[in-house]
Short mmCIF file of C-alpha atoms and ligand atoms in Angstrom, two decimals:
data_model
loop_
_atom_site.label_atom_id
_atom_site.label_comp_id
_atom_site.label_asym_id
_atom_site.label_seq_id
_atom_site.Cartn_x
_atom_site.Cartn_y
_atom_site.Cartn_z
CA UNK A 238 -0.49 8.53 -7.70
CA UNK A 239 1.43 5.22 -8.55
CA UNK A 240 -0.23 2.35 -6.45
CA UNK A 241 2.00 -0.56 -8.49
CA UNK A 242 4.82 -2.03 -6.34
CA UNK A 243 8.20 -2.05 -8.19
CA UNK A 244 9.63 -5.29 -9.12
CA UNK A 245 11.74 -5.61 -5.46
CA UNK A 246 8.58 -5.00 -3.64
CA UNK A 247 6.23 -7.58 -5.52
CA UNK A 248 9.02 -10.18 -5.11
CA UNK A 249 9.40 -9.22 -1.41
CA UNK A 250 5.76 -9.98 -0.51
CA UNK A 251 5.80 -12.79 -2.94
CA UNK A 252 8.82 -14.23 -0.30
CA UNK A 253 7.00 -13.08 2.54
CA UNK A 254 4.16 -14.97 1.49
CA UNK A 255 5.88 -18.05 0.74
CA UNK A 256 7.99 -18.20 4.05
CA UNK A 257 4.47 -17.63 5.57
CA UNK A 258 2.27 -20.12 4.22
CA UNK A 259 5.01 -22.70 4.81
CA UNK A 260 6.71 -21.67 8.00
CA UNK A 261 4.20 -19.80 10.25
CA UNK A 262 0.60 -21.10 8.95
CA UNK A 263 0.96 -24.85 9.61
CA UNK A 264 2.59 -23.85 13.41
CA UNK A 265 -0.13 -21.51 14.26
CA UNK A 266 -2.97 -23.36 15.30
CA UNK A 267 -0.62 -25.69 17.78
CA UNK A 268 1.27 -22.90 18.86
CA UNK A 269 -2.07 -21.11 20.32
CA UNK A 270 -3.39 -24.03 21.86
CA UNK A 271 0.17 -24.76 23.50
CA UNK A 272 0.11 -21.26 24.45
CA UNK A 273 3.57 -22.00 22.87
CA UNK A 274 6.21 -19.10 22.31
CA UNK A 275 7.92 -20.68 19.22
CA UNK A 276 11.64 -19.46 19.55
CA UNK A 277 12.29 -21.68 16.15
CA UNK A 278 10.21 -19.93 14.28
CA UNK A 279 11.66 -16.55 15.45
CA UNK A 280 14.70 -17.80 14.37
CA UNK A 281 13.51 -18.47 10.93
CA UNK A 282 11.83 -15.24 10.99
CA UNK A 283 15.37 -13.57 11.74
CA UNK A 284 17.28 -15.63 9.46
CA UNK A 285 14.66 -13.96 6.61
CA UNK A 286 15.50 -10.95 7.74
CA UNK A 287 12.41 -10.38 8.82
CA UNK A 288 13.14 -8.69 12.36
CA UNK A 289 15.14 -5.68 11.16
CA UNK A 290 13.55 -5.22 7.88
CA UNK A 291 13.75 -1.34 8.22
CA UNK A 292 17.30 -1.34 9.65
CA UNK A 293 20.01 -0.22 7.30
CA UNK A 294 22.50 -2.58 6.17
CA UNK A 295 25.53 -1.35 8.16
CA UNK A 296 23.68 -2.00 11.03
CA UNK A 297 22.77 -5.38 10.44
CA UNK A 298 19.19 -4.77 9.17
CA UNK A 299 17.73 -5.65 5.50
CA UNK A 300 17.41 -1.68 4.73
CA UNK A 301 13.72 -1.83 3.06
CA UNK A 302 11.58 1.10 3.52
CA UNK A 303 8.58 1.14 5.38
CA UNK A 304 6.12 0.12 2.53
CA UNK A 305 8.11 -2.93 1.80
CA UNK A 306 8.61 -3.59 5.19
CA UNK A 307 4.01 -3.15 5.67
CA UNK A 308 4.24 -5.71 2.61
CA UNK A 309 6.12 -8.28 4.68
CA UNK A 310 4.55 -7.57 8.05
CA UNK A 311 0.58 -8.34 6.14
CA UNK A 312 1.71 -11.41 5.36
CA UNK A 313 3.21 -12.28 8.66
CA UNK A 314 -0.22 -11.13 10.02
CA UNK A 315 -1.75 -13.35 7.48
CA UNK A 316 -0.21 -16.01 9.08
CA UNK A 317 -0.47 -15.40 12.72
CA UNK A 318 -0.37 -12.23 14.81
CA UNK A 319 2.02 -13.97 17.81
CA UNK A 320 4.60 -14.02 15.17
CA UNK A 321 3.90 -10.48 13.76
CA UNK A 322 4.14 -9.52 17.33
CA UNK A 323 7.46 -10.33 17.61
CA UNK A 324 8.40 -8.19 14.09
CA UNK A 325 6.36 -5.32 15.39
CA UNK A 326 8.11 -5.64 18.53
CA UNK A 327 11.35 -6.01 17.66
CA UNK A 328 11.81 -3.79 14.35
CA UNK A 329 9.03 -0.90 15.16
CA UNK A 330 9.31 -0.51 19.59
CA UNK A 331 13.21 -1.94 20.12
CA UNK A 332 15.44 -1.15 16.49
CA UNK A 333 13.79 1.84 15.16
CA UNK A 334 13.57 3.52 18.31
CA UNK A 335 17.70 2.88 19.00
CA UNK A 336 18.08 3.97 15.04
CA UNK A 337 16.40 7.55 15.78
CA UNK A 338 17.30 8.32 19.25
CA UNK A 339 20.98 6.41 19.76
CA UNK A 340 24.45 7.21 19.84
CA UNK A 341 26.49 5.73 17.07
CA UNK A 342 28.29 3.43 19.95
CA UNK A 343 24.55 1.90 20.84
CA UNK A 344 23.57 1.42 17.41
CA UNK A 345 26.48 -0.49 16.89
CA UNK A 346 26.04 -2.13 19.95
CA UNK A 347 22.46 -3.31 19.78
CA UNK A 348 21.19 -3.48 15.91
CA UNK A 349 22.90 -6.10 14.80
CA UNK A 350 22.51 -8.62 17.17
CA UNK A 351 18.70 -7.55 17.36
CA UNK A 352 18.86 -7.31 13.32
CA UNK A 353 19.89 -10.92 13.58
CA UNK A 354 17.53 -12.29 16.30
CA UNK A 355 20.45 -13.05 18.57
CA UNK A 356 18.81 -11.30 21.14
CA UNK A 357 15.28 -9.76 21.60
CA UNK A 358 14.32 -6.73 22.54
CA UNK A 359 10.85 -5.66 24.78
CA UNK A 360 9.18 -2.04 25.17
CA UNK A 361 8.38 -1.33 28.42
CA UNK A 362 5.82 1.19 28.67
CA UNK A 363 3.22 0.13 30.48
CA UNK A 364 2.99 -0.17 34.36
CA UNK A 365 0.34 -1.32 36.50
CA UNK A 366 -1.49 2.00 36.85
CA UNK A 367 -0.34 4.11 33.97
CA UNK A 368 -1.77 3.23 30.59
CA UNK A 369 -3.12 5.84 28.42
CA UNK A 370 -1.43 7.83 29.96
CA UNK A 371 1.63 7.58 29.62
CA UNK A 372 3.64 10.18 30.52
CA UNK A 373 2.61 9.14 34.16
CA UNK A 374 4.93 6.71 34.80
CA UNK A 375 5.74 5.38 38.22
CA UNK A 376 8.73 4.09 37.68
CA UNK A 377 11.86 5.79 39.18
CA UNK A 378 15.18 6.19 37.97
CA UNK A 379 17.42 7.75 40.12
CA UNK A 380 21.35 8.36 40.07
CA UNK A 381 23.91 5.93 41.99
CA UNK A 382 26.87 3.66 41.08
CA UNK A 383 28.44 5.86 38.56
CA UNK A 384 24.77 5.70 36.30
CA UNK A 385 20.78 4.77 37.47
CA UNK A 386 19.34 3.02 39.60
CA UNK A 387 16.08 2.07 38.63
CA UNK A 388 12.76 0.46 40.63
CA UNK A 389 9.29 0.18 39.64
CA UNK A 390 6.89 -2.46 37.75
CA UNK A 391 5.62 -3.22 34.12
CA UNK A 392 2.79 -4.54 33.12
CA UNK A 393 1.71 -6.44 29.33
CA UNK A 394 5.39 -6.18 28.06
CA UNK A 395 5.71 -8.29 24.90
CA UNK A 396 8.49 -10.52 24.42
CA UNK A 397 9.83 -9.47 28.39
CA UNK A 398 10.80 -13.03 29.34
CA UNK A 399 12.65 -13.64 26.64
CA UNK A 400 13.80 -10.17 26.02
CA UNK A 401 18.21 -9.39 26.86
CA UNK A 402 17.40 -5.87 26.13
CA UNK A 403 14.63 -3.83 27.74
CA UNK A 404 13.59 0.13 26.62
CA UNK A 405 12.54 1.06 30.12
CA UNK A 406 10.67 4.57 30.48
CA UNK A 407 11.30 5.91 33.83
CA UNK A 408 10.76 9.30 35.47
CA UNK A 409 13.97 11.03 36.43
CA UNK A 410 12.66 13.76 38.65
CA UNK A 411 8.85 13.95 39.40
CA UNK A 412 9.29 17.21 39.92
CA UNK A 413 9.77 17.97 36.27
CA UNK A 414 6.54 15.67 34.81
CA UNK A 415 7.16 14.82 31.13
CA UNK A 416 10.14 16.41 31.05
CA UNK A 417 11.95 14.48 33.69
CA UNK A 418 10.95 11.06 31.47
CA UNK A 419 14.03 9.27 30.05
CA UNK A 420 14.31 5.91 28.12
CA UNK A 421 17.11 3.49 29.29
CA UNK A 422 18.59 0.64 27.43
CA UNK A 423 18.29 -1.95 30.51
CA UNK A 424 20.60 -5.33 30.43
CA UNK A 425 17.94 -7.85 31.70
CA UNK A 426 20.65 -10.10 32.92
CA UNK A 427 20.52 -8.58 36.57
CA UNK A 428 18.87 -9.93 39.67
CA UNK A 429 16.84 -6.90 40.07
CA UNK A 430 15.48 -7.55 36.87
CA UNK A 431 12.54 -10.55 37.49
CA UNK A 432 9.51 -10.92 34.77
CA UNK A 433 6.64 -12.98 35.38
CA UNK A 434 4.64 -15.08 31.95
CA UNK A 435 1.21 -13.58 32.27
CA UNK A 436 -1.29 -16.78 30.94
CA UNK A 437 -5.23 -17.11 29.89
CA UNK A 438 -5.26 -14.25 27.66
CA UNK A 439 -8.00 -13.85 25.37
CA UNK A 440 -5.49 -14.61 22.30
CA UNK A 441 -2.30 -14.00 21.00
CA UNK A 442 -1.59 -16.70 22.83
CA UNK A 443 1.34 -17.63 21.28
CA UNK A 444 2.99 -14.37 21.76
CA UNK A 445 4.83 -14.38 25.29
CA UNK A 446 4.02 -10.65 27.42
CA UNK A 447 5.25 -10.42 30.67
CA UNK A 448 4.71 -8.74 33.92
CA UNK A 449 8.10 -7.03 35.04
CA UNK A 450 9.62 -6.00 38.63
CA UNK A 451 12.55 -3.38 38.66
CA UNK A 452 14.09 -4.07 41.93
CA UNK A 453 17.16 -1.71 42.01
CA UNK A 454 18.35 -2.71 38.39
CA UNK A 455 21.65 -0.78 37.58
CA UNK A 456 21.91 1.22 33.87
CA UNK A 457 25.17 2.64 33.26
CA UNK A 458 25.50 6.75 32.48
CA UNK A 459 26.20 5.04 28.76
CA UNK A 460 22.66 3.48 28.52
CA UNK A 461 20.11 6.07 28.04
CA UNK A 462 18.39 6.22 24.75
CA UNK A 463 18.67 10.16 24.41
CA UNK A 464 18.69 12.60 27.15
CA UNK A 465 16.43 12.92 29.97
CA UNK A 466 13.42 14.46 28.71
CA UNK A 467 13.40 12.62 25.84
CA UNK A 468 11.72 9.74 27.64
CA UNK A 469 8.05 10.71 26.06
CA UNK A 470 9.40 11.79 22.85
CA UNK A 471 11.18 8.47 22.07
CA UNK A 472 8.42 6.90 23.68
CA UNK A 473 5.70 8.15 20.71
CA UNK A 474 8.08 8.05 17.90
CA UNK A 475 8.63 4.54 18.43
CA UNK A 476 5.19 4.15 18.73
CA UNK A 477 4.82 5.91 15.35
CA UNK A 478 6.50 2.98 13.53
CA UNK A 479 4.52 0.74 15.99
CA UNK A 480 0.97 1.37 15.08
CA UNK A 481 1.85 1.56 11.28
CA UNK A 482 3.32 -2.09 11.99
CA UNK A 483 0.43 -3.41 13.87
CA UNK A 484 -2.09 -1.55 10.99
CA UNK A 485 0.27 -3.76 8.49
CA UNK A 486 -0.25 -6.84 10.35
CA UNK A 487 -4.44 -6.08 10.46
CA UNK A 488 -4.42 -6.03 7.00
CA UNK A 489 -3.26 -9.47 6.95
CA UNK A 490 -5.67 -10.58 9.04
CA UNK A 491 -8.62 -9.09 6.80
CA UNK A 492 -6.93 -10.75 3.87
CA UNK A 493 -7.03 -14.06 5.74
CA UNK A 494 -10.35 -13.30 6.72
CA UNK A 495 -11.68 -13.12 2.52
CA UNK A 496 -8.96 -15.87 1.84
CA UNK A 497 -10.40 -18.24 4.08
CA UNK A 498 -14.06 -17.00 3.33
CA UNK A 499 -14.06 -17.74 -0.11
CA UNK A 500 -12.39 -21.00 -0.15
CA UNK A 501 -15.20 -22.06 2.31
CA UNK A 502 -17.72 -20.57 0.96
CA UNK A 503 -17.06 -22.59 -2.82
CA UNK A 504 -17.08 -25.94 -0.86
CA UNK A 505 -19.53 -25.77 1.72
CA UNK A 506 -22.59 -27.21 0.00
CA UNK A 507 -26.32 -26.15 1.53
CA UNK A 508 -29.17 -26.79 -0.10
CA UNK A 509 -27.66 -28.32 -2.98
CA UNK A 510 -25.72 -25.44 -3.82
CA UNK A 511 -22.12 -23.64 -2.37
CA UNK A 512 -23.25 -21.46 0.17
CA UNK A 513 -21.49 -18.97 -2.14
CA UNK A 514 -24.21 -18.69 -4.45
CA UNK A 515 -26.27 -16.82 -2.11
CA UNK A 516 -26.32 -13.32 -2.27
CA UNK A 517 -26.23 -13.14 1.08
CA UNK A 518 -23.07 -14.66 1.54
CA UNK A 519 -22.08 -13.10 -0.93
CA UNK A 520 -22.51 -9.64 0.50
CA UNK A 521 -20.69 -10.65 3.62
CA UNK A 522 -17.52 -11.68 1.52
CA UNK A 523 -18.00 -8.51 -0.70
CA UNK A 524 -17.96 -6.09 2.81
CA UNK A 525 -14.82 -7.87 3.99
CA UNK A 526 -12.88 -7.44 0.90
CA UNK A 527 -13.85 -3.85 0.69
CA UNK A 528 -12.69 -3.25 3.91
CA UNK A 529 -9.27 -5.24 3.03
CA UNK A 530 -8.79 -2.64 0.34
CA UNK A 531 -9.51 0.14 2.40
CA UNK A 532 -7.31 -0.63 5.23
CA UNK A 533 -4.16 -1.69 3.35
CA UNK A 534 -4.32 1.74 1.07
CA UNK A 535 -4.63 3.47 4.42
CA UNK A 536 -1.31 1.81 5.14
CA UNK A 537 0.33 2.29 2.16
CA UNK A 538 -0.13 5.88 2.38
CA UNK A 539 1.27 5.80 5.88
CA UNK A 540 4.06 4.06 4.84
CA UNK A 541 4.51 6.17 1.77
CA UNK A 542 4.71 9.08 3.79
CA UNK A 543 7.01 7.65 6.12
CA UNK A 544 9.75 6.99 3.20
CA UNK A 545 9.07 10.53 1.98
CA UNK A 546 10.14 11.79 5.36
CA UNK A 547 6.74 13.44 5.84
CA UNK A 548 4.97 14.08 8.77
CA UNK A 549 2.79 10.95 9.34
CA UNK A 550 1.40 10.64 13.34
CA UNK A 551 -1.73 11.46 12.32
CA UNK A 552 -2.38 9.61 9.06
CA UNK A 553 -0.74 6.60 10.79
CA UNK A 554 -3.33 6.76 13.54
CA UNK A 555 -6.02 6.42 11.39
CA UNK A 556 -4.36 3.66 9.45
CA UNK A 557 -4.01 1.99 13.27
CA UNK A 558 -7.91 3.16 13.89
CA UNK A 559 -9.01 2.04 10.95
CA UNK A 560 -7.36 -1.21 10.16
CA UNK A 561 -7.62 -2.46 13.67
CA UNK A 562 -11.20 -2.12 13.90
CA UNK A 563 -12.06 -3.44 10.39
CA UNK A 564 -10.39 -6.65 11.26
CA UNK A 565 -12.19 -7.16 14.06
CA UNK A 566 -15.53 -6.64 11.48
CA UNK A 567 -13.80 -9.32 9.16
CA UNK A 568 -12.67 -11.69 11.85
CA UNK A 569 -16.76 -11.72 13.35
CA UNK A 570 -17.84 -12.05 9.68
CA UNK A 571 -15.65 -14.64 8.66
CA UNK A 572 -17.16 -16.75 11.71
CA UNK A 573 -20.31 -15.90 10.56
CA UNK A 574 -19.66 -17.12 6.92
CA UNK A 575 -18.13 -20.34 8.23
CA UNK A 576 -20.96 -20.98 10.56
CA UNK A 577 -20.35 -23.87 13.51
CA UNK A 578 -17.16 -24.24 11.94
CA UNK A 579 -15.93 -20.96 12.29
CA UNK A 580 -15.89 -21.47 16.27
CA UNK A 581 -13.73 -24.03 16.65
CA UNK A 582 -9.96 -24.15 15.57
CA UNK A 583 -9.94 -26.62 12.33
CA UNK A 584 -10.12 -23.05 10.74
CA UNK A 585 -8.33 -19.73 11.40
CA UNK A 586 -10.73 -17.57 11.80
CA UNK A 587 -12.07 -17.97 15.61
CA UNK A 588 -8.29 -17.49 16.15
CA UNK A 589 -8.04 -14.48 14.02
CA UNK A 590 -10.89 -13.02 16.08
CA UNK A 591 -9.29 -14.13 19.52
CA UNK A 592 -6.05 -12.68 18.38
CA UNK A 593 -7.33 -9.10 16.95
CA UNK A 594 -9.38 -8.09 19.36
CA UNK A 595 -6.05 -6.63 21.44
CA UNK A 596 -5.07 -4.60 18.56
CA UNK A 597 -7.71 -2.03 19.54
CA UNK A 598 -5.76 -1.96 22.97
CA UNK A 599 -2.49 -2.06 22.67
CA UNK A 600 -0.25 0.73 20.86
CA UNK A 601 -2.78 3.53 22.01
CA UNK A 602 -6.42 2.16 22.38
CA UNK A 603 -8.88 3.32 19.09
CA UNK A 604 -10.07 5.80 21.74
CA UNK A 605 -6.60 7.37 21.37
CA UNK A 606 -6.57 6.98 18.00
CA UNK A 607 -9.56 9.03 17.87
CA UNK A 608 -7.87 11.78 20.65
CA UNK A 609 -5.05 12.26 18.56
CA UNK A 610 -6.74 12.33 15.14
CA UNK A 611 -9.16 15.26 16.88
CA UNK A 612 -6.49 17.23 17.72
CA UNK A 613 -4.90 17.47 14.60
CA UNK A 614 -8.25 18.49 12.88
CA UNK A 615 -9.31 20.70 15.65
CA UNK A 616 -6.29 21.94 17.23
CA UNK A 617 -7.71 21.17 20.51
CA UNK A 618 -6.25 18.59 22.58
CA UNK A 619 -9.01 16.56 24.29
CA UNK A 620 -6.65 14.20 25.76
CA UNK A 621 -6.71 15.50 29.08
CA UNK A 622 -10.09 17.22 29.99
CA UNK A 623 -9.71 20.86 31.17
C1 LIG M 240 -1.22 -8.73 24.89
C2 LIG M 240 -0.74 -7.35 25.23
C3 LIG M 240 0.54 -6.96 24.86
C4 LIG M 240 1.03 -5.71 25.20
N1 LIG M 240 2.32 -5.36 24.90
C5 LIG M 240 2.85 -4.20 25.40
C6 LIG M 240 4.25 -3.90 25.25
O1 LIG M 240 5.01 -4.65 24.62
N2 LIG M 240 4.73 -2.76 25.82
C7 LIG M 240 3.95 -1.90 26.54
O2 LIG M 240 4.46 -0.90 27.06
N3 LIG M 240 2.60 -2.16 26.69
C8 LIG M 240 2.05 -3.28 26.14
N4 LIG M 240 0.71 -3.57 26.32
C9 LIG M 240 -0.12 -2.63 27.09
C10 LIG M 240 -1.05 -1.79 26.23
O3 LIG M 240 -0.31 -0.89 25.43
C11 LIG M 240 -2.03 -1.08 27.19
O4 LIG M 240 -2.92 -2.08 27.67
C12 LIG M 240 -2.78 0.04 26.48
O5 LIG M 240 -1.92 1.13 26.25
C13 LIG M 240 -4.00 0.55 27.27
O6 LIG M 240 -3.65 0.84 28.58
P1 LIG M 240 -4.51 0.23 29.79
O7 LIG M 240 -4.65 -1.22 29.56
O8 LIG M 240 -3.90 0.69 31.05
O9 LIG M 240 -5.95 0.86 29.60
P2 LIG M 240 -6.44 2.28 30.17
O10 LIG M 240 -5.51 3.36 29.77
O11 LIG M 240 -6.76 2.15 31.62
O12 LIG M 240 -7.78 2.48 29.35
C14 LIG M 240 -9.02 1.88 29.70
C15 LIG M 240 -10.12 2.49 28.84
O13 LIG M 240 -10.20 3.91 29.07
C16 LIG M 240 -10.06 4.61 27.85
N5 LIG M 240 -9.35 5.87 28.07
C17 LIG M 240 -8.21 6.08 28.78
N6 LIG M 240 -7.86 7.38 28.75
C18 LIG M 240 -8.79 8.01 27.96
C19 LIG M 240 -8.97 9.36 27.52
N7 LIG M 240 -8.13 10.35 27.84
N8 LIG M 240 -10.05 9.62 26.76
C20 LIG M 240 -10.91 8.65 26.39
N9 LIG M 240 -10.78 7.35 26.76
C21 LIG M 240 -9.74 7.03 27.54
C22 LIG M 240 -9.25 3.67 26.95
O14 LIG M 240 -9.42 3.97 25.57
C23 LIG M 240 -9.83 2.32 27.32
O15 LIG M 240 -11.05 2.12 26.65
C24 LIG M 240 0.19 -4.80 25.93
C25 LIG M 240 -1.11 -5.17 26.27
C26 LIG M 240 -1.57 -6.44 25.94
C27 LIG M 240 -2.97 -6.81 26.37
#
């Protein structure tokens, strides 16, 4: 086992963590309280080549593999999660779901100008009443005007009011269940095509998500991401490069957590002393860095296995499981080591805490995580009880 990064990678995350301390930290704290979708800075993070990092070169993309790519996507997390949204989104849901499932024409079509932050791209997954399950969808697509005709709702889409392209799941024939699904490449340009800001959320609050009517919006025979059927499949393997992203992007967040610990911890003075000379404080930093360590070699092997073309779903889960819920542990302890001060917003971490408490939600809740890891250890799917 070789855990050193080559020379590329270190200087990669050495970049990434340059652009992010200077770029993205000093936004942050504005952009949250704003509830402020910073199109500048995803301009920036495009012109690094940040939001097509896994895209080969002919398409547009920076053509890193995925454990460089996890390298830049920490630090982004690092920095703030609303702008590692945007990479997950963008790179993981939109480009490398259009790398594995499209034609050479849609490639063309889409990865560059998504590669270079021209346009944005939104998943839409989600609806109203279908969640965890999603191979449920409610949303119809059905055949007119020479291609689809599609009408149904969305619900938490990232990025959908800014998004020009949209990966809409819809069911073809709900006759066929999963196997009528299909995945269309929607032009949200259209009238029928109306998304809502959804406000107050509990963080990420400089990330934009969107509530999204389909009102009759027209996709041409040319704008389905494989065939029909392939809705679920494209669907989870987008999903596979999703969690790994979001895992990525957790790890940053524990880092931030010890970074911001231990910087505290050596100035804040209590009873004559830095609070961290006590043991107890101590112990607290010591836990968060351990779990740092653990998450981001869960990650790295995810990643690794991804580049070696090996099956990964299930390792990747537990990356997702693992990393999501440690930061969560870090974030809460980080408070706890800055005490007062941690709960308001002159420091990071109340944000971090705000921010990472969705990761557990979103991209298959840690409950799904756990589903999915059972099965492949038991070989019985408790998904759906019998
Ligand atoms: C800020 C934000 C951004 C988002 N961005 C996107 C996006 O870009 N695209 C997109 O498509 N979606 C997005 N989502 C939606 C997100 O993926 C869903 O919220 C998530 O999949 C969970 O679905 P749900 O909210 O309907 O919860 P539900 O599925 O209703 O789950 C509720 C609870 O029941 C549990 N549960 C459900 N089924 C089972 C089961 N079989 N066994 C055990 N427990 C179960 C869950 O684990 C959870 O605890 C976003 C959500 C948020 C909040």
């Amino acid at each position: 086992m070789d855990f050193e990064l080559s020379d590329e990678q270190g200087l990669v995350r050495e970049t990434a963590r340059a652009f992010t301390d200077n770029e993205i930290v000093e936004r942050a704290r504005e952009n949250d309280r704003n509830e402020h979708f910073d199109l500048e800075l995803v301009a920036k993070l495009a012109a690094q080549g940040y939001l097509g990092a896994i895209v080969p070169r002919e398409y547009g993309g920076a053509g890193l593999d995925y454990l460089t790519y996890g390298l830049i996507v920490e630090e982004i997390g690092r920095g703030d999660s609303a702008m590692r949204t945007v990479v997950s989104v963008q790179t993981s849901l939109v480009c490398s779901a259009i790398l594995r499932w499209g034609t050479e024409e849609q490639k063309q079509h889409y990865l560059p100008k998504l590669c270079s932050g021209e346009w944005l791209g939104c998943f839409a997954l989600t609806e109203p009443d279908t969640g965890s399950d999603a191979a449920n969808q409610r949303t119809r697509a059905r055949r007119g005007n020479g291609g689809w005709v599609i009408n149904g709702a969305k619900m938490f889409i990232s990025m959908g009011n800014h998004a020009k392209v949209a990966l809409v799941f819809a069911q073809t024939d709900p006759e066929l269940g999963h196997r009528g699904l299909a995945c269309f490449l929607v032009d949200t340009d259209q009238p029928g095509f109306q998304a809502q800001e959804i406000h107050h959320k509990m963080g990420l609050r400089g990330s934009d998500t969107a509530e999204i009517s389909l009102d009759d919006v027209e996709a041409p025979e040319d704008a389905m991401l494989g065939e029909i059927g392939d809705g679920f499949k494209v669907a989870m393997s987008a999903l596979d490069s999703g969690r790994y992203s979001v895992a990525a992007g957790c790890v940053g967040i524990c880092q931030g957590c010890v970074d911001a610990s231990v910087r505290y911890s050596k100035e804040r003075q209590q009873f004559g002393r830095p609070i961290a000379s006590f043991q107890l404080v101590q112990a607290m930093i010591a836990n968060m860095v351990v779990e740092t360590e653990a998450a981001r070699m869960l990650v790295w092997r995810a990643g690794y296995l991804k580049d070696s073309g090996k099956p990964n779903t299930t390792e990747t889960s537990i990356a997702k499981l693992y990393s999501t819920e440690a930061a969560i542990r870090c974030a809460n302890t980080a408070i706890q080591v800055h005490g007062g001060s941690g709960y308001v917003d002159d420091y990071p971490v109340e944000r971090y805490l705000r921010d990472v408490r969705v990761t557990t939600l979103y991209e298959g809740t840690s409950q799904i995580q756990q589903l999915i890891i059972g099965r492949a250890v038991t070989g019985i799917n408790a998904l759906i009880p019998s």
